[in-house]
Structures are given as C-alpha cells and as structure tokens.
Amino acid sequence: MWRFIGRRLLVSALLVFVVSFLTFLLQAVTPGDTARMILGYNYTPEAYHELRARLGLDQPVLVQYVHWLGNALHGDLGTSPISGVSVASEILKRLPVTLSLVVLATAVTALVGVGLGVLGAVRGRGTARLVDVLSLGGYALPNFWLALVLVTVFAVTIPLLPATGYVPLSSGPGRWLAYLILPVTTLVLQGVAVFARHTRDSMRDVLSRDFVTMLRANGIPERSIVFRHALRNAAIPTVTVAGLTFIGLFSGTVFIESVFAMPGLGGLAVQATTSHDLPTIQGVVVVFTVIVVLVNLAVDLAYGWLNPKVRVS
C-alpha cells in the first residue's frame, strides 16, 4: 500500500512541476505587458524599461521561472505587481470561499445523485425513466439561465435568500449556508444528472451478477443486498464520477462567483487575467493543480480501499 501511495505522490509532484512550467511559458507568449498595464498610456521609454527591470520581466523566461520556483518551494508565490499584495495571502483569504462552494456542491451532488441512481436501479422502469428525464434536464439547462432564474425567484420576487456575497462559517452555520444555497443549487444540477445515470447503470450491472442471486437465494434481506453488497461493488465508477465532479466544479466556480459576487479564487483568476497580473495567475493555477492532484490521489486511495486488487497494479 505504501509503495502504491509513493508512486502516486511522485507522479503528482511531477505533474505540479510540469503544469507550473507550462503556465509560466504560456504567460510569456501571451499578448499583453504587465509594465504597460501598470504605467497606463502616458509613460516614457526609460520608465517602461526601468519598471520591467524592477519586476524582473527583462530576464529570460527560464531564469524567471527558476527564480519563481525557488521562492514557491519556500511558500512564497510572489507579490502582485498590480495591487502590491502577497499572492499567497490573497489566495489563502479567498480559498475558503471556493472550497466551501465546491465541497458543498460535490456533497449534495453525490448524495442526491446516488440516491436517484439507486432508486432508478431498484424500482424499475418508471423511476429509471424519471432519472433519464432529470438527467436530460440537467444537461439541457444552462447554468447562467438557472442562476438568473434562482436569483429572480428566491432573492427578488420571494426574498428568502441573499442574492450575492459570502459570509464565513465562523459567522454561523445558518448564515454561511444561506449564502451558499443559490450558487450550490446552480452548480449541482448537471452533476446530479451524471451521478444518477452512472450509479443507476452500475447498480443494474451489479444486481444482475451471480453473487446477488446467491444472496437472495440464501434469504438475505433486499435492503442489505442493495446497500451492503451491491452499492459497495458499484461504488468504484461512482468514485471516479465524484472526483471528476469535484474537479469540474472548479471551472464552474469562475462563472458562479462572478454572478453571485463571491470573493473566491475564480473571481481572483478573472481579475488577474484582465489586468495581466502574472504572479497571481501563476499562483491560482498552481493551487488549482495541487487541489486536483490531491483529489486524484484521494480517488486512487478510495480505489485501493474498495478494490484491493488496485493496490498491486
């Protein structure tokens, strides 16, 4: 098991290094100039070259990356040349917002999706068709339309929930949850559809196997067969969907945080891209990559727990 974890950690560290280098390289060839963005329209060539030298932009890209990497390994992601704020401190301030949104959305997606999938597999064609209809609706409804409808209905017409903003969990679980209900609902619709279909199909496959027939012949209660035996065997593809859902929700937060005015990493990435704030872009990408790597590692470990054969692969 430890060898299995060691291999995954080694691959994960290599992936973070490759992504950080490619991001740095792409930023170097992207149109735009941080120095010009700071100076505005009226500046002298001397001031421009002096600022580029002060920011280290006049050095070769490889030299800039090595310098950045050395600082990053010590926890220093640099300072934003636009705001003058430490990139690491800004990310740490905004990370709880994005994680709250993504973790809660993933949990709701998994619970509702698995529940609908198991129901569709056990109850027969009528419930299965209902799952198909919900899945089709989840795919068809665009997030931006659903977000606007939810805000209009539940924040304007019926002022039950706040339309914008975020409060930390330390302010109270009730207030924290109230600010997350609308954005989480917007995010989970498509994910629930994916979870429901994968769980239903996987459960159907497991329930048709010989060992389930043997359990039924031995008089094991149907509830025990479904939840103790079949669901665990059907969980491996569901774990894959859970990992992909968690990762995919990070891309969705860029739009959701903008619509609901949430001060998360998605909004920070948009601001940094607009102002050509290279250190902030680099920091956000690295943090996102580390989170994706950790999620993939968790999925691999879940595979090893659910199926011991995976540990020796």
Coordinates of C-alpha atoms in Angstrom, one line a residue, residues 117 121 132 195-206 234:
G117 CA -29.4 6.2 -9.2
A121 CA -31.9 0.7 -10.4
D132 CA -33.4 9.9 -17.6
F195 CA -24.2 10.8 -10.8
A196 CA -27.7 9.4 -11.2
R197 CA -27.1 7.8 -14.6
H198 CA -23.7 6.3 -13.7
T199 CA -25.0 5.0 -10.3
R200 CA -28.1 3.5 -11.9
D201 CA -26.2 1.8 -14.7
S202 CA -23.5 0.5 -12.3
M203 CA -26.1 -0.8 -9.8
R204 CA -28.0 -2.6 -12.5
D205 CA -24.9 -4.4 -13.6
V206 CA -24.0 -5.4 -10.0
A234 CA -20.9 -0.3 -7.7

